Coordinates of C-alpha atoms in Angstrom, one line a residue:
X1 CA 148.6 22.5 -13.6
X2 CA 151.4 24.3 -12.5
X3 CA 154.7 23.3 -11.1
X4 CA 153.8 24.1 -8.0
X5 CA 150.2 22.9 -7.4
X6 CA 151.5 19.9 -6.7
X7 CA 152.5 20.2 -3.8
X8 CA 149.6 22.0 -2.3
X9 CA 147.3 20.8 0.4
X10 CA 144.1 20.1 -1.3
X11 CA 140.7 19.9 0.3
X12 CA 137.3 19.9 -0.1
X13 CA 136.0 22.8 3.0
X14 CA 133.6 22.8 5.4
X15 CA 130.8 24.7 4.5
X16 CA 129.1 27.2 7.2
X17 CA 125.6 28.3 7.6
X18 CA 124.3 31.0 5.7
X19 CA 124.6 34.6 8.0
X20 CA 123.0 36.3 6.2
X21 CA 122.7 40.6 7.5
X22 CA 118.2 41.8 5.9
X23 CA 116.2 43.8 8.6
X24 CA 113.7 41.6 9.9
X25 CA 114.8 37.8 9.4
X26 CA 113.8 35.0 11.5
X27 CA 118.2 33.4 11.7
X28 CA 117.3 29.6 12.7
X29 CA 119.8 27.7 10.5
X30 CA 122.9 28.3 12.9
X31 CA 122.3 26.6 15.7
X32 CA 122.8 30.5 17.3
X33 CA 121.5 30.9 21.3
X34 CA 118.4 33.8 20.4
X35 CA 119.5 35.4 23.7
X36 CA 121.6 37.4 24.6
X37 CA 124.9 36.5 26.8
X38 CA 125.2 36.5 30.5
X39 CA 124.7 40.7 31.9
X40 CA 127.6 39.5 33.7
X41 CA 129.3 39.2 30.1
X42 CA 127.8 42.3 29.4
X43 CA 129.7 44.0 32.3
X44 CA 132.7 42.1 31.5
X45 CA 133.2 43.9 28.0
X46 CA 131.8 47.0 29.4
X47 CA 134.8 47.7 32.1
X48 CA 137.5 45.7 29.8
X49 CA 140.3 48.2 30.1
X50 CA 141.5 48.7 26.2
X51 CA 145.7 49.1 27.5
X52 CA 145.4 45.3 28.0
X53 CA 145.2 44.5 24.3
X54 CA 148.4 45.7 23.7
X55 CA 149.8 42.7 25.7
X56 CA 150.0 38.8 24.6
X57 CA 147.1 37.1 26.6
X58 CA 148.0 34.7 29.4
X59 CA 149.0 31.7 27.2
X60 CA 148.3 29.0 29.8
X61 CA 144.2 31.1 29.8
X62 CA 145.0 29.7 33.6
X63 CA 141.7 31.7 34.8
X64 CA 139.2 30.3 32.3
X65 CA 140.9 27.1 33.0
X66 CA 140.6 27.3 36.8
X67 CA 136.5 29.0 36.5
X68 CA 136.0 26.4 34.7
X69 CA 137.4 22.9 36.8
X70 CA 135.3 24.8 39.2
X71 CA 132.4 24.1 37.3
X72 CA 132.5 21.2 36.5
X73 CA 134.5 19.4 39.7
X74 CA 137.9 18.8 37.9
X75 CA 141.7 20.1 38.5
X76 CA 143.2 23.0 36.2
X77 CA 145.1 19.4 34.1
X78 CA 142.1 18.3 33.3
X79 CA 140.8 21.1 31.3
X80 CA 141.8 22.3 28.3
X81 CA 140.5 25.4 25.6
X82 CA 140.3 26.2 22.5
X83 CA 139.3 29.5 19.2
X84 CA 135.5 27.7 20.1
X85 CA 135.3 23.4 19.5
X86 CA 136.0 23.7 16.3
X87 CA 139.6 24.5 17.3
X88 CA 139.4 21.9 20.5
X89 CA 138.3 19.7 17.9
X90 CA 140.7 20.3 14.5
X91 CA 143.7 19.6 17.9
X92 CA 142.4 16.7 19.0
X93 CA 142.0 15.4 15.7
X94 CA 146.5 16.5 15.5
X95 CA 146.8 15.4 18.6
X96 CA 145.1 11.5 18.9
X97 CA 144.4 10.1 15.0
X98 CA 148.1 8.6 13.8
X99 CA 148.0 5.4 13.3
X100 CA 147.1 4.0 9.7
X101 CA 144.1 2.2 11.1
X102 CA 141.0 4.4 9.9
X103 CA 138.4 6.5 12.8
X104 CA 135.5 5.8 12.9
X105 CA 132.6 8.5 13.1
X106 CA 128.6 8.4 12.1
X107 CA 127.7 8.6 8.1
X108 CA 125.0 11.3 9.1
X109 CA 126.7 13.8 12.1
X110 CA 129.2 16.9 12.4
X111 CA 130.0 18.1 8.5
X112 CA 133.2 18.9 10.1
X113 CA 134.6 15.6 10.9
X114 CA 135.5 14.0 8.0
X115 CA 137.2 17.8 6.5
X116 CA 139.6 17.4 9.5
X117 CA 140.3 13.8 8.7
X118 CA 141.1 14.9 4.9
X119 CA 142.9 17.6 5.1
X120 CA 145.8 15.6 8.4
X121 CA 145.6 13.1 5.7
X122 CA 143.5 10.4 8.4
X123 CA 141.6 7.3 7.2
X124 CA 138.7 7.3 8.6
X125 CA 134.9 4.8 7.2
X126 CA 131.6 6.6 8.4
X127 CA 129.3 3.8 9.6
X128 CA 125.8 3.7 9.1
X129 CA 123.9 4.8 11.8
X130 CA 120.3 3.1 12.4
X131 CA 116.9 4.2 10.0
X132 CA 116.0 6.1 13.2
X133 CA 119.5 7.4 13.2
X134 CA 120.7 6.3 16.1
X135 CA 123.8 4.8 16.4
X136 CA 124.3 0.8 15.3
X137 CA 126.9 0.0 18.6
X138 CA 128.0 -3.0 17.3
X139 CA 129.4 -1.0 13.8
X140 CA 131.8 0.8 16.2
X141 CA 133.8 -2.5 17.4
X142 CA 135.3 -2.9 14.8
X143 CA 139.6 -2.1 14.9
X144 CA 139.5 2.1 14.3
X145 CA 142.3 4.4 15.4
X146 CA 139.6 6.6 17.0
X147 CA 136.4 7.3 17.8
X148 CA 134.2 10.9 17.3
X149 CA 130.8 11.5 17.9
X150 CA 128.1 14.2 19.1
X151 CA 125.6 13.6 21.4
X152 CA 123.1 14.7 21.0
X153 CA 124.0 14.0 17.6
X154 CA 123.9 17.0 14.5
X155 CA 122.1 17.1 12.7
X156 CA 119.9 14.7 14.2
X157 CA 119.6 16.2 17.5
X158 CA 119.3 12.5 19.0
X159 CA 120.9 11.6 22.0
X160 CA 122.5 9.0 22.8
X161 CA 122.2 6.8 26.6
X162 CA 124.7 7.0 28.4
X163 CA 125.1 3.0 28.6
X164 CA 125.5 3.4 24.9
X165 CA 128.9 5.8 25.3
X166 CA 130.0 2.9 28.2
X167 CA 129.7 0.5 25.5
X168 CA 131.8 1.8 23.2
X169 CA 134.5 2.5 25.7
X170 CA 134.8 -0.7 26.7
X171 CA 134.9 -2.1 23.2
X172 CA 137.9 0.4 22.2
X173 CA 139.9 0.9 25.0
X174 CA 143.2 0.9 23.4
X175 CA 142.1 4.6 21.6
X176 CA 141.0 7.4 22.0
X177 CA 137.4 8.4 22.3
X178 CA 135.6 12.2 21.7
X179 CA 132.0 12.8 22.7
X180 CA 131.5 16.5 21.5
X181 CA 128.6 17.8 23.9
X182 CA 127.8 20.6 22.0
X183 CA 124.0 20.9 22.9
X184 CA 124.5 18.9 25.8
X185 CA 123.2 21.0 28.2
X186 CA 119.4 21.6 26.2
X187 CA 118.6 18.1 28.2
X188 CA 121.3 14.9 28.0
X189 CA 122.7 13.4 30.1
X190 CA 127.1 14.0 29.8
X191 CA 129.5 11.8 30.0
X192 CA 131.8 13.9 32.8
X193 CA 131.3 11.3 35.3
X194 CA 133.1 7.9 32.2
X195 CA 136.1 10.1 32.6
X196 CA 136.7 8.5 36.3
X197 CA 136.7 4.8 35.0
X198 CA 137.8 5.6 31.1
X199 CA 141.7 7.6 30.5
X200 CA 140.9 7.5 26.7
X201 CA 137.8 9.0 27.2
X202 CA 137.8 13.4 26.3
X203 CA 134.2 15.4 26.3
X204 CA 134.3 18.8 24.1
X205 CA 132.0 21.5 24.9
X206 CA 131.8 24.8 23.2
X207 CA 130.3 28.7 24.5
X208 CA 128.8 28.9 20.9
X209 CA 125.4 27.9 21.7
X210 CA 123.7 27.4 26.1
X211 CA 126.3 30.7 26.6
X212 CA 125.5 32.9 23.8
X213 CA 129.3 33.3 23.1
X214 CA 129.6 32.5 19.0
X215 CA 131.0 35.5 18.3
X216 CA 133.2 35.1 21.2
X217 CA 134.7 31.4 19.6
X218 CA 135.5 29.8 23.4
X219 CA 135.2 25.4 23.4
X220 CA 137.2 23.2 25.7
X221 CA 138.2 19.6 26.9
X222 CA 138.1 17.8 29.4
X223 CA 140.3 14.6 30.1
X224 CA 142.8 13.2 32.5
X225 CA 145.5 15.0 32.9
X226 CA 147.7 12.9 29.8
X227 CA 145.2 13.4 27.4
X228 CA 145.1 17.7 28.3
X229 CA 149.3 17.8 28.4
X230 CA 149.0 15.9 25.0
X231 CA 146.9 19.1 23.7
X232 CA 148.6 21.6 25.0
X233 CA 152.2 20.3 23.7
X234 CA 150.5 20.0 20.1
X235 CA 149.2 23.5 20.7
X236 CA 151.7 25.6 22.2
X237 CA 153.5 23.7 18.9
X238 CA 151.5 25.9 16.3
X239 CA 149.8 28.6 18.4
X240 CA 150.8 29.6 21.4
X241 CA 148.3 32.6 22.6
X242 CA 145.2 30.8 20.9
X243 CA 142.7 32.7 23.2
X244 CA 142.4 36.6 22.8
X245 CA 142.2 38.4 25.7
X246 CA 138.3 39.9 25.6
X247 CA 137.8 35.7 25.2
X248 CA 138.8 34.7 28.6
X249 CA 137.3 37.4 30.1
X250 CA 134.1 36.9 29.1
X251 CA 134.2 33.0 29.0
X252 CA 134.7 33.3 32.5
X253 CA 132.2 35.5 33.4
X254 CA 129.4 33.1 31.3
X255 CA 130.8 30.8 33.7
X256 CA 130.3 32.6 36.7
X257 CA 126.3 33.0 36.2
X258 CA 125.2 30.0 36.5
X259 CA 121.4 31.8 37.0
X260 CA 121.0 33.0 34.0
X261 CA 122.7 29.8 32.3
X262 CA 120.0 27.7 34.2
X263 CA 117.0 30.3 33.0
X264 CA 118.0 30.4 29.8
X265 CA 118.5 27.5 28.7
X266 CA 115.5 26.3 30.1
X267 CA 113.7 29.1 28.1
X268 CA 114.6 27.1 24.6
X269 CA 113.9 23.6 26.4
X270 CA 110.7 24.5 26.5
X271 CA 110.1 26.3 22.8
X272 CA 111.5 23.5 21.4
X273 CA 109.0 20.8 22.8
X274 CA 106.1 23.7 22.1
X275 CA 107.6 23.4 18.4
X276 CA 107.5 20.0 18.6
X277 CA 104.4 19.5 18.8
X278 CA 103.1 22.9 16.8
X279 CA 104.9 20.8 14.0
X280 CA 103.7 17.2 14.3
X281 CA 100.5 18.7 14.5
X282 CA 101.3 19.8 11.4
X283 CA 102.2 16.3 10.0
X284 CA 106.1 16.8 10.2
X285 CA 108.4 13.5 11.8
X286 CA 111.4 14.3 13.7
X287 CA 113.7 12.6 16.0
X288 CA 113.4 12.6 19.7
X289 CA 115.5 16.4 19.7
X290 CA 117.2 16.9 22.4
X291 CA 119.4 19.7 20.8
X292 CA 118.5 23.8 20.1
X293 CA 117.1 22.7 17.3
X294 CA 114.7 19.9 15.1
X295 CA 115.5 17.7 12.6
X296 CA 112.3 18.0 10.4
X297 CA 110.3 16.0 7.2
X298 CA 107.0 16.6 6.0
X299 CA 105.6 13.8 3.5
X300 CA 104.0 15.7 1.4
X301 CA 106.0 19.1 1.5
X302 CA 110.1 18.2 0.0
X303 CA 112.6 20.1 2.7
X304 CA 114.0 21.7 -1.4
X305 CA 110.8 23.5 -1.2
X306 CA 110.1 24.7 2.9
X307 CA 113.3 26.2 2.2
X308 CA 113.4 28.1 -0.5
X309 CA 109.9 29.1 0.1
X310 CA 111.0 30.2 4.0
X311 CA 114.1 32.6 2.7
X312 CA 111.8 33.8 0.0
X313 CA 110.7 35.7 3.4
X314 CA 113.1 36.0 5.3
X315 CA 113.2 32.6 7.1
X316 CA 116.3 31.2 7.2
X317 CA 116.5 27.5 8.2
X318 CA 119.3 24.7 7.2
X319 CA 118.9 22.8 4.7
X320 CA 121.5 19.7 3.2
X321 CA 121.5 18.0 -0.4
X322 CA 122.6 15.2 1.0
X323 CA 121.6 11.1 0.8
X324 CA 119.8 10.2 3.9
X325 CA 118.7 13.7 5.3
X326 CA 117.6 15.6 1.5
X327 CA 114.1 15.9 2.3
X328 CA 114.9 17.4 6.4
X329 CA 115.2 21.1 7.4
X330 CA 117.7 21.1 10.6
X331 CA 115.3 23.8 12.2
X332 CA 117.2 26.2 15.1
X333 CA 114.5 26.8 17.6
X334 CA 114.8 31.1 17.9
X335 CA 112.0 32.5 20.5
X336 CA 109.0 31.9 21.3
X337 CA 108.0 34.6 18.6
X338 CA 109.8 34.1 16.0
X339 CA 108.3 30.4 16.4
X340 CA 105.3 30.8 16.0
X341 CA 105.8 33.3 12.8
X342 CA 107.3 30.0 11.6
X343 CA 104.1 27.1 12.3
X344 CA 101.9 30.2 11.3
X345 CA 103.9 30.1 7.8
X346 CA 104.0 26.8 7.8
X347 CA 100.6 26.5 8.0
X348 CA 99.5 29.5 5.5
X349 CA 101.6 27.0 3.4
X350 CA 99.8 23.9 3.2
X351 CA 97.2 25.1 3.0

């Protein structure tokens, strides 16, 4: 090792889902929305004045913040925006998780959490989920430096009840509790009403899934004004201009088209429930997903083999070679036509 390497901050990076670019592929591996963004987004893009790109964007993202505040019925002081929910979550780890006590998150969950913890030198523990992938609430009663978990969970898709979340909050009033609601728009009850009772709660959302804007990188958090101010202080100390001009304009256009948003979410939910029935008829088992994906396992066909066979046909799903979940495939919900092709493949394969 060279002398300078001893001072390098070394981490094992997060591994994102594969981004293939083949023709006639069916891409069901990164939980992207199969439908295009709102027509209002396309209008905003076509009307965007290129000359604006020579100017710095509004560092406060005030128009987008106001639109989100109006949408959720809160004050602008309760909203923080960032470059995707990953940026918001990373900034939250940096800002709020600074004690010498371990933060807590499930052993099967979004695999970026432990990467951020390692990057920022945050001690952490990962309580095991139950056999059905639900959270064991008593595991979160212990002394800790903060709690974070997705709801619905990723990659399982399982939704915890509001009463379960409130139970965790009631036992952890001295630390920040972050509920990552990246998939909440696909059928779950949000934790946002609990903000009125718990000042230590922060809810994180993204435009990448339900609003079809993964390519624009827009995420946000909602919490009490003091939490949001702390986040902004950290952001302005790191990078004042996190949101670019086009993201701000297109994000606001998306928020203003509630009708289209509800329509596409409903289509995905309908296709998800149809896919569940088809998979079950083929012998697959899976948690009752409330996300835009299904976490499926088959007793007679190893997930690794199915993953490889699908890939040969240019059908891409996600496989995690990790303990407890190495016989599951995470299957994003595509269009009805795409899911029919997937089901037809499984039927032929299992003959």
